[in-house]
Amino acid sequence: MKLSADDYLKRILLSPVYDVAVNSDLQKLDKLSAAVGNEIWLKREDQQPVKSFKLRGAYNKLSQLSDEQLKAGVVASSAGNHAQGVAYSAKKKQIQATIVMPATAPDIKVDAVKSFGGEYANVVLHGTSFDQAKEEALRLSQECGYTMVAPFDDPDVIVGQGTIARELLEQNPDLDTLFIAVGGGGLIAGISVFLKHLKPELKIIAVESEESACLQAAMQAGKPVPLNHVGIFADGVAVKIIGDEPFRLCQQYVDEVITVSTDEICAAIKDIFDDTRVIAEPAGALSVAGIKKYLHAHPAVKNQKFGGILCGANINFHTLRYVSERCELGEQKEAVFAAKIPERKGAFREFCEVLGGRAITEFNYRYSTDREAHIFVGIKLREGQQEYDQLSEQLNNQGYQCFNLSDNEMAKLHVRYMVGGRPPSLSNEKLFSFEFPEHPGALMKFLDTLGENWNITLFHYRNHGAAEGLVLAGFDIADEQRADFDQHLAKLGYIYEEQTHNPAYKFFLSDLNGVFEK
């Protein structure tokens, strides 16, 4: 069903979402505004009963169903905010909702769905991925006659999310540019069709995670196309393919698409906390990350009014450790790099003298040879990348070899915690990074799945509170075994990437002493 812009406008204005949703605040971020020289306004969708905007779309969808459909019940598949929105809405309507979630979903999310839905929410745990949960939900819909409540690719859901636009226009009609996070596209579709209809001069910019930029891919292809892989950090927008109807609307009403990195998202979470004392989930901070990146690229823009949407605050507490580690890098207030120093007394002190008065945030060292030591260094920056470039040139002029690791994801996730030893001789070692569904016993299952055909020479496991576990593993693989090993990996079903040629590995962990690559 395709609605015209007039249809969307009328339905948004008449939507009954305020039976359950609140007219959330539009708050000025005073500290961030002062820092960037523009007014930054944030729509506080964390104030909704389920801590995200998803309640709007779910309730509007249920409100459009016939009595017969309501009596039969509804079904949805989700591991997060959509599930909570459907459960809450079903309780309000006093109808039965079946919520299919991956068996790997954290207990906190499963418990939240049960709490919001009470006796009206039946939680079914199925499979280890969202795709498997979605297939089960579709099967239940066909077999039991349930109405499927889609998370974004449904006009009624889009209308519900579009009610945010009505509030924005009432709260601050003078916004110049609005930044909106994109996962499946329901939020930006509903808001943009409403605002562009009433205020066409308002610029609308879509913000995506670099690891799940499905709208950007669709814009380039001219149609929705599936991504080969999506990242796991900003799980609220980790969607492989944008919805058909959201994409149709985005093509008409979205002015620009930008992407932001994990570090930039972490920095935005900190910015939001500094101004509001609210901890946004990664997807909820995308709009602020987008605003900062846009203004960094357009330094001449001043005294404009920019809006963003804090679209969710359902963050796993354990993720905060990871956010804290990465936010300084995202703000370019810290840099991490590798360097060689002579292996002799006083060498570290001499190196620190070259750094001047800069604060050292991290220093990892391991004896390498009688001639040199390899160090992993973190330093505070006051002037961002420009300051690091000047420091790098200064170090090179003093005879130090160094290279920047601030954008090396493997170095930041794994290597910085592993500096401390290398094998005396292991010429056949090959290094791989893996992702696998995170749940109790998942690491043991991963090791069992790998089997015992190849000797594991290096292993580092990292869980930062997401739905996926992260592993860096080395294997002793002779050349004649490589084809068999590759076939084995292909059958495992895990997402993986070879890292053997990553410079951070060569510099700190391999047996190739002296290897140095920029």
Short mmCIF file of C-alpha atoms in Angstrom, two decimals, residues 83-513:
data_model
loop_
_atom_site.label_atom_id
_atom_site.label_comp_id
_atom_site.label_asym_id
_atom_site.label_seq_id
_atom_site.Cartn_x
_atom_site.Cartn_y
_atom_site.Cartn_z
CA ALA A 83 9.42 -5.80 20.72
CA GLN A 84 8.87 -3.60 23.78
CA GLY A 85 6.67 -1.20 21.80
CA VAL A 86 4.46 -4.02 20.51
CA ALA A 87 4.19 -5.61 23.97
CA TYR A 88 3.22 -2.31 25.60
CA SER A 89 0.67 -1.57 22.87
CA ALA A 90 -0.87 -5.04 23.11
CA LYS A 91 -1.37 -4.60 26.84
CA LYS A 92 -3.05 -1.24 26.23
CA LYS A 93 -5.35 -2.83 23.62
CA GLN A 94 -5.78 -5.96 25.77
CA ILE A 95 -4.95 -8.29 22.89
CA GLN A 96 -2.51 -11.16 22.66
CA ALA A 97 0.91 -10.46 21.14
CA THR A 98 3.49 -13.10 20.32
CA ILE A 99 7.00 -11.66 20.32
CA VAL A 100 9.66 -13.82 18.66
CA MET A 101 13.16 -13.03 19.88
CA PRO A 102 16.48 -14.76 19.17
CA ALA A 103 17.51 -17.16 21.91
CA THR A 104 20.66 -15.04 22.16
CA ALA A 105 18.72 -11.93 23.22
CA PRO A 106 20.00 -10.59 26.57
CA ASP A 107 17.81 -11.43 29.57
CA ILE A 108 17.32 -7.72 30.28
CA LYS A 109 15.54 -7.29 26.93
CA VAL A 110 13.46 -10.45 27.29
CA ASP A 111 12.42 -9.43 30.80
CA ALA A 112 11.54 -5.92 29.60
CA VAL A 113 9.19 -7.29 26.92
CA LYS A 114 7.49 -9.54 29.45
CA SER A 115 7.21 -6.67 31.91
CA PHE A 116 5.68 -4.24 29.40
CA GLY A 117 3.26 -6.80 27.99
CA GLY A 118 2.37 -8.70 31.13
CA GLU A 119 -0.19 -11.44 30.49
CA TYR A 120 -0.73 -10.14 26.96
CA ALA A 121 2.83 -10.82 25.75
CA ASN A 122 3.93 -14.33 24.83
CA VAL A 123 7.69 -14.35 24.29
CA VAL A 124 9.02 -17.07 21.98
CA LEU A 125 12.79 -17.57 21.85
CA HIS A 126 13.82 -19.00 18.50
CA GLY A 127 17.12 -19.29 16.65
CA THR A 128 20.33 -17.42 17.24
CA SER A 129 19.81 -14.46 14.89
CA PHE A 130 17.20 -11.86 14.02
CA ASP A 131 16.69 -13.43 10.58
CA GLN A 132 15.79 -16.78 12.15
CA ALA A 133 13.41 -15.08 14.59
CA LYS A 134 11.77 -13.21 11.70
CA GLU A 135 11.24 -16.47 9.76
CA GLU A 136 9.56 -18.02 12.79
CA ALA A 137 7.32 -14.97 13.23
CA LEU A 138 6.24 -15.21 9.58
CA ARG A 139 5.51 -18.92 10.04
CA LEU A 140 3.38 -18.23 13.11
CA SER A 141 1.55 -15.46 11.27
CA GLN A 142 0.58 -17.80 8.45
CA GLU A 143 -0.17 -20.79 10.65
CA CYS A 144 -2.09 -19.04 13.43
CA GLY A 145 -3.64 -16.11 11.61
CA TYR A 146 -1.74 -13.48 13.56
CA THR A 147 -1.27 -10.03 12.03
CA MET A 148 2.41 -9.29 11.48
CA VAL A 149 3.56 -6.00 13.01
CA ALA A 150 6.60 -5.00 10.98
CA PRO A 151 9.25 -2.81 12.62
CA PHE A 152 9.56 -0.25 9.79
CA ASP A 153 8.30 -1.29 6.34
CA ASP A 154 4.61 -0.57 6.93
CA PRO A 155 2.70 2.68 6.22
CA ASP A 156 0.82 2.49 9.52
CA VAL A 157 4.10 2.13 11.44
CA ILE A 158 5.62 4.99 9.42
CA VAL A 159 2.61 7.18 10.28
CA GLY A 160 3.10 6.49 13.98
CA GLN A 161 6.76 7.49 13.86
CA GLY A 162 5.77 10.59 11.85
CA THR A 163 3.92 12.03 14.84
CA ILE A 164 7.35 13.14 16.10
CA ALA A 165 7.44 15.61 13.19
CA ARG A 166 4.21 17.24 14.27
CA GLU A 167 5.64 17.88 17.73
CA LEU A 168 8.95 19.18 16.34
CA LEU A 169 7.20 21.73 14.18
CA GLU A 170 5.19 22.97 17.15
CA GLN A 171 8.16 23.03 19.53
CA ASN A 172 10.67 24.76 17.24
CA PRO A 173 9.39 25.83 13.82
CA ASP A 174 12.69 27.60 13.09
CA LEU A 175 14.97 24.55 12.73
CA ASP A 176 17.26 24.83 9.71
CA THR A 177 18.45 21.23 9.50
CA LEU A 178 17.25 17.99 11.06
CA PHE A 179 19.44 14.90 11.50
CA ILE A 180 17.68 11.54 11.81
CA ALA A 181 19.09 8.08 12.52
CA VAL A 182 18.38 5.36 9.97
CA GLY A 183 18.04 1.63 10.50
CA GLY A 184 15.16 0.24 8.47
CA GLY A 185 13.98 3.76 7.61
CA GLY A 186 10.57 3.99 9.29
CA LEU A 187 11.52 6.92 11.53
CA ILE A 188 13.06 9.15 8.86
CA ALA A 189 10.33 8.28 6.37
CA GLY A 190 7.50 9.37 8.66
CA ILE A 191 9.21 12.54 9.83
CA SER A 192 10.48 13.68 6.43
CA VAL A 193 7.20 13.24 4.53
CA PHE A 194 5.41 15.40 7.13
CA LEU A 195 8.02 18.13 7.52
CA LYS A 196 8.87 18.48 3.84
CA HIS A 197 5.18 18.80 3.06
CA LEU A 198 4.77 21.73 5.48
CA LYS A 199 8.27 23.22 5.50
CA PRO A 200 10.07 22.21 2.28
CA GLU A 201 13.06 24.48 2.96
CA LEU A 202 14.00 22.41 6.03
CA LYS A 203 17.04 20.28 5.22
CA ILE A 204 16.83 16.65 6.30
CA ILE A 205 19.99 14.60 6.68
CA ALA A 206 19.99 10.85 7.28
CA VAL A 207 22.64 9.48 9.64
CA GLU A 208 23.79 5.86 9.46
CA SER A 209 26.44 3.81 11.19
CA GLU A 210 29.34 3.08 8.86
CA GLU A 211 28.76 -0.58 9.72
CA SER A 212 25.11 -0.68 8.58
CA ALA A 213 24.67 1.99 5.90
CA CYS A 214 21.75 0.36 4.07
CA LEU A 215 20.16 3.66 2.94
CA GLN A 216 23.42 4.90 1.47
CA ALA A 217 23.78 1.60 -0.41
CA ALA A 218 20.20 1.85 -1.67
CA MET A 219 20.68 5.45 -2.82
CA GLN A 220 23.76 4.44 -4.80
CA ALA A 221 22.02 1.43 -6.35
CA GLY A 222 18.71 3.18 -6.94
CA LYS A 223 16.87 0.45 -5.03
CA PRO A 224 17.06 -1.38 -1.69
CA VAL A 225 19.99 -3.79 -1.73
CA PRO A 226 21.13 -6.12 1.08
CA LEU A 227 24.41 -5.45 2.83
CA ASN A 228 26.83 -8.35 3.07
CA HIS A 229 27.38 -7.66 6.75
CA VAL A 230 26.21 -5.23 9.43
CA GLY A 231 28.11 -4.16 12.53
CA ILE A 232 27.00 -5.10 16.01
CA PHE A 233 27.68 -2.02 18.11
CA ALA A 234 24.72 0.19 17.12
CA ASP A 235 22.32 -2.75 17.24
CA GLY A 236 19.22 -0.54 17.05
CA VAL A 237 20.09 0.36 13.44
CA ALA A 238 21.80 -2.90 12.45
CA VAL A 239 19.57 -3.57 9.44
CA LYS A 240 20.82 -5.30 6.27
CA ILE A 241 18.31 -3.81 3.84
CA ILE A 242 16.14 -0.71 4.07
CA GLY A 243 12.38 -1.11 3.74
CA ASP A 244 10.77 -0.57 0.33
CA GLU A 245 8.28 2.09 1.47
CA PRO A 246 10.80 3.98 3.64
CA PHE A 247 13.20 4.03 0.70
CA ARG A 248 10.54 5.41 -1.65
CA LEU A 249 9.92 8.27 0.76
CA CYS A 250 13.62 8.85 1.46
CA GLN A 251 14.30 9.22 -2.25
CA GLN A 252 11.77 12.05 -2.36
CA TYR A 253 12.38 13.86 0.89
CA VAL A 254 15.89 13.19 2.27
CA ASP A 255 18.50 15.74 1.21
CA GLU A 256 21.70 13.97 2.24
CA VAL A 257 23.04 10.77 3.80
CA ILE A 258 26.12 10.71 6.04
CA THR A 259 27.75 7.90 8.00
CA VAL A 260 29.47 7.95 11.38
CA SER A 261 32.02 5.64 12.99
CA THR A 262 31.74 3.69 16.21
CA ASP A 263 34.12 6.12 17.91
CA GLU A 264 32.03 9.10 16.75
CA ILE A 265 28.89 7.44 18.15
CA CYS A 266 30.63 6.89 21.50
CA ALA A 267 31.66 10.55 21.60
CA ALA A 268 28.06 11.58 20.91
CA ILE A 269 26.80 9.41 23.78
CA LYS A 270 29.14 11.35 26.05
CA ASP A 271 27.98 14.70 24.62
CA ILE A 272 24.35 13.81 25.29
CA PHE A 273 25.18 12.70 28.82
CA ASP A 274 27.10 15.90 29.52
CA ASP A 275 24.07 18.03 28.61
CA THR A 276 21.15 15.87 29.76
CA ARG A 277 22.57 13.26 32.19
CA VAL A 278 20.81 10.66 30.00
CA ILE A 279 22.71 7.69 28.61
CA ALA A 280 21.61 7.15 25.02
CA GLU A 281 21.91 3.77 23.37
CA PRO A 282 24.33 3.81 20.40
CA ALA A 283 21.54 4.10 17.81
CA GLY A 284 19.98 6.87 19.89
CA ALA A 285 23.13 8.99 19.61
CA LEU A 286 23.49 8.76 15.83
CA SER A 287 21.84 12.11 15.11
CA VAL A 288 24.19 14.01 17.43
CA ALA A 289 27.18 12.18 15.96
CA GLY A 290 25.94 13.23 12.53
CA ILE A 291 25.55 16.87 13.56
CA LYS A 292 29.10 17.00 14.90
CA LYS A 293 30.55 15.34 11.80
CA TYR A 294 28.61 17.67 9.49
CA LEU A 295 29.79 20.79 11.34
CA HIS A 296 33.37 19.52 11.38
CA ALA A 297 33.17 19.23 7.58
CA HIS A 298 31.52 22.69 7.29
CA PRO A 299 33.40 24.89 9.79
CA ALA A 300 32.02 28.10 8.26
CA VAL A 301 28.46 27.21 9.31
CA LYS A 302 27.56 29.26 12.39
CA ASN A 303 24.45 30.42 14.26
CA GLN A 304 22.18 27.84 12.62
CA LYS A 305 19.54 25.73 14.36
CA PHE A 306 20.17 21.98 14.13
CA GLY A 307 17.85 19.30 15.42
CA GLY A 308 18.42 15.66 16.28
CA ILE A 309 16.44 12.83 17.82
CA LEU A 310 17.50 10.78 20.81
CA CYS A 311 15.53 7.82 19.49
CA GLY A 312 16.30 5.34 22.26
CA ALA A 313 17.98 4.84 25.65
CA ASN A 314 17.78 1.07 26.13
CA ILE A 315 21.48 0.52 26.57
CA ASN A 316 23.06 -2.58 28.06
CA PHE A 317 24.97 -1.45 31.15
CA HIS A 318 28.04 -3.49 30.19
CA THR A 319 28.30 -1.53 26.94
CA LEU A 320 29.25 1.58 28.94
CA ARG A 321 32.77 0.27 29.50
CA TYR A 322 33.29 0.09 25.76
CA VAL A 323 31.73 3.53 25.19
CA SER A 324 34.00 5.06 27.81
CA GLU A 325 37.07 3.56 26.14
CA ARG A 326 36.20 4.89 22.72
CA CYS A 327 34.59 8.30 23.22
CA GLU A 328 37.89 10.19 23.54
CA LEU A 329 39.03 8.75 20.21
CA GLY A 330 35.72 9.75 18.67
CA GLU A 331 36.18 13.34 19.85
CA GLN A 332 39.78 13.34 18.57
CA LYS A 333 40.86 14.12 22.11
CA GLU A 334 43.02 11.00 22.18
CA ALA A 335 45.23 9.18 19.71
CA VAL A 336 46.73 5.71 19.95
CA PHE A 337 49.80 4.77 17.96
CA ALA A 338 52.67 2.31 17.73
CA ALA A 339 56.33 3.25 17.89
CA LYS A 340 59.80 1.77 18.06
CA ILE A 341 62.20 2.91 20.74
CA PRO A 342 65.77 1.73 21.44
CA GLU A 343 66.09 -1.13 23.92
CA ARG A 344 68.34 0.59 26.47
CA LYS A 345 68.14 2.39 29.78
CA GLY A 346 66.52 5.81 29.66
CA ALA A 347 64.91 5.26 26.24
CA PHE A 348 61.36 5.56 27.53
CA ARG A 349 62.19 8.78 29.40
CA GLU A 350 63.73 10.26 26.25
CA PHE A 351 60.63 9.30 24.27
CA CYS A 352 58.37 10.99 26.84
CA GLU A 353 60.47 14.14 26.61
CA VAL A 354 59.72 14.33 22.90
CA LEU A 355 56.00 14.07 23.72
CA GLY A 356 56.40 17.26 25.74
CA GLY A 357 53.68 18.08 28.24
CA ARG A 358 51.07 15.84 26.65
CA ALA A 359 49.34 13.44 29.01
CA ILE A 360 49.97 9.77 28.32
CA THR A 361 46.72 7.79 28.62
CA GLU A 362 48.15 4.36 27.85
CA PHE A 363 51.54 2.76 27.51
CA ASN A 364 52.10 -0.90 26.67
CA TYR A 365 55.61 -2.22 26.28
CA ARG A 366 57.27 -5.54 25.61
CA TYR A 367 60.94 -6.35 25.03
CA SER A 368 61.34 -7.20 21.34
CA THR A 369 65.06 -7.62 20.62
CA ASP A 370 68.33 -6.45 22.14
CA ARG A 371 68.13 -3.49 19.76
CA GLU A 372 64.57 -2.19 20.02
CA ALA A 373 61.25 -2.26 21.86
CA HIS A 374 57.77 -1.92 20.35
CA ILE A 375 55.36 0.27 22.30
CA PHE A 376 51.61 0.98 22.13
CA VAL A 377 50.95 4.55 23.25
CA GLY A 378 47.85 6.60 23.96
CA ILE A 379 48.08 10.38 24.36
CA LYS A 380 45.65 13.19 25.13
CA LEU A 381 45.11 15.73 22.36
CA ARG A 382 43.98 19.32 22.71
CA GLU A 383 43.79 20.20 19.01
CA GLY A 384 42.66 16.96 17.40
CA GLN A 385 44.20 15.38 14.30
CA GLN A 386 46.29 18.42 13.51
CA GLU A 387 48.11 18.07 16.82
CA TYR A 388 48.79 14.38 16.21
CA ASP A 389 50.16 15.11 12.73
CA GLN A 390 52.56 17.66 14.22
CA LEU A 391 53.62 15.19 16.92
CA SER A 392 54.15 12.43 14.36
CA GLU A 393 56.39 14.67 12.30
CA GLN A 394 58.30 15.66 15.43
CA LEU A 395 58.83 12.01 16.41
CA ASN A 396 60.01 11.10 12.93
CA ASN A 397 62.46 13.99 12.97
CA GLN A 398 63.86 12.61 16.25
CA GLY A 399 64.43 9.21 14.61
CA TYR A 400 61.37 7.38 15.95
CA GLN A 401 59.28 5.24 13.63
CA CYS A 402 55.57 5.39 14.46
CA PHE A 403 52.19 4.83 12.87
CA ASN A 404 48.68 5.84 13.87
CA LEU A 405 46.34 3.11 15.18
CA SER A 406 43.41 5.41 16.01
CA ASP A 407 41.43 4.05 13.05
CA ASN A 408 42.64 0.45 13.31
CA GLU A 409 39.63 -1.42 14.68
CA MET A 410 41.53 -4.64 15.43
CA ALA A 411 44.16 -2.72 17.36
CA LYS A 412 41.52 -0.96 19.48
CA LEU A 413 39.39 -4.04 20.09
CA HIS A 414 42.08 -6.62 20.72
CA VAL A 415 45.76 -5.79 20.29
CA ARG A 416 45.93 -3.02 22.90
CA TYR A 417 45.06 -5.67 25.52
CA MET A 418 47.53 -8.23 24.20
CA VAL A 419 50.82 -6.36 23.93
CA GLY A 420 53.26 -8.38 25.95
CA GLY A 421 54.70 -11.28 24.01
CA ARG A 422 55.38 -12.88 20.69
CA PRO A 423 56.33 -16.44 19.70
CA PRO A 424 60.01 -17.23 19.10
CA SER A 425 59.19 -18.87 15.78
CA LEU A 426 55.80 -19.41 14.19
CA SER A 427 56.09 -18.74 10.48
CA ASN A 428 52.81 -20.49 9.60
CA GLU A 429 50.59 -18.42 11.90
CA LYS A 430 47.48 -16.95 10.27
CA LEU A 431 45.23 -14.49 12.13
CA PHE A 432 41.43 -14.14 11.90
CA SER A 433 38.74 -12.05 13.58
CA PHE A 434 35.35 -13.69 14.24
CA GLU A 435 31.85 -12.66 15.31
CA PHE A 436 29.41 -15.15 16.82
CA PRO A 437 26.04 -14.95 18.62
CA GLU A 438 26.58 -14.11 22.29
CA HIS A 439 24.79 -16.21 24.91
CA PRO A 440 25.77 -18.30 27.94
CA GLY A 441 28.12 -21.02 26.75
CA ALA A 442 28.65 -19.30 23.38
CA LEU A 443 32.45 -19.18 23.68
CA MET A 444 32.65 -22.91 24.39
CA LYS A 445 30.32 -23.61 21.48
CA PHE A 446 32.54 -21.48 19.25
CA LEU A 447 35.62 -23.46 20.25
CA ASP A 448 33.78 -26.76 19.75
CA THR A 449 32.68 -25.64 16.30
CA LEU A 450 36.22 -24.70 15.32
CA GLY A 451 37.27 -28.25 16.07
CA GLU A 452 40.74 -29.57 16.85
CA ASN A 453 42.23 -29.94 13.36
CA TRP A 454 44.42 -26.84 13.70
CA ASN A 455 46.54 -25.63 16.59
CA ILE A 456 45.30 -22.34 18.06
CA THR A 457 48.34 -20.10 18.57
CA LEU A 458 46.69 -16.89 19.78
CA PHE A 459 43.27 -16.13 21.24
CA HIS A 460 41.54 -13.02 22.55
CA TYR A 461 37.82 -12.86 23.34
CA ARG A 462 35.93 -9.59 23.84
CA ASN A 463 32.31 -9.08 24.88
CA HIS A 464 31.15 -5.46 25.21
CA GLY A 465 27.52 -6.13 26.06
CA ALA A 466 26.30 -6.59 22.49
CA ALA A 467 24.48 -9.52 20.94
CA GLU A 468 27.67 -10.73 19.28
CA GLY A 469 30.94 -11.98 20.74
CA LEU A 470 34.24 -10.84 19.22
CA VAL A 471 37.24 -13.15 18.92
CA LEU A 472 40.74 -12.70 17.52
CA ALA A 473 42.37 -16.08 16.90
CA GLY A 474 45.64 -17.29 15.40
CA PHE A 475 46.15 -20.73 13.83
CA ASP A 476 49.20 -22.71 12.81
CA ILE A 477 48.39 -23.47 9.17
CA ALA A 478 50.93 -24.89 6.76
CA ASP A 479 50.61 -23.83 3.13
CA GLU A 480 49.40 -27.27 2.06
CA GLN A 481 46.63 -27.09 4.69
CA ARG A 482 45.28 -23.66 3.74
CA ALA A 483 42.67 -24.86 1.24
CA ASP A 484 41.22 -27.31 3.77
CA PHE A 485 41.19 -24.62 6.46
CA ASP A 486 39.35 -22.14 4.21
CA GLN A 487 36.72 -24.78 3.40
CA HIS A 488 36.28 -25.48 7.11
CA LEU A 489 35.78 -21.78 7.90
CA ALA A 490 33.21 -21.45 5.13
CA LYS A 491 31.16 -24.26 6.69
CA LEU A 492 31.22 -22.79 10.22
CA GLY A 493 28.63 -20.09 9.53
CA TYR A 494 30.48 -17.40 11.49
CA ILE A 495 31.35 -13.96 10.15
CA TYR A 496 35.13 -13.76 9.89
CA GLU A 497 37.94 -11.76 8.30
CA GLU A 498 41.62 -12.57 7.90
CA GLN A 499 43.88 -10.15 9.79
CA THR A 500 47.28 -11.68 9.07
CA HIS A 501 48.45 -8.58 7.23
CA ASN A 502 47.10 -6.07 9.75
CA PRO A 503 50.08 -3.87 10.75
CA ALA A 504 49.10 -3.90 14.44
CA TYR A 505 49.44 -7.71 14.46
CA LYS A 506 52.76 -7.66 12.64
CA PHE A 507 54.17 -4.99 14.89
CA PHE A 508 53.16 -6.38 18.27
CA LEU A 509 52.19 -10.05 18.08
CA SER A 510 53.74 -11.90 15.13
CA ASP A 511 57.18 -13.49 15.08
CA LEU A 512 58.27 -11.18 12.26
CA ASN A 513 60.47 -8.96 14.41
#
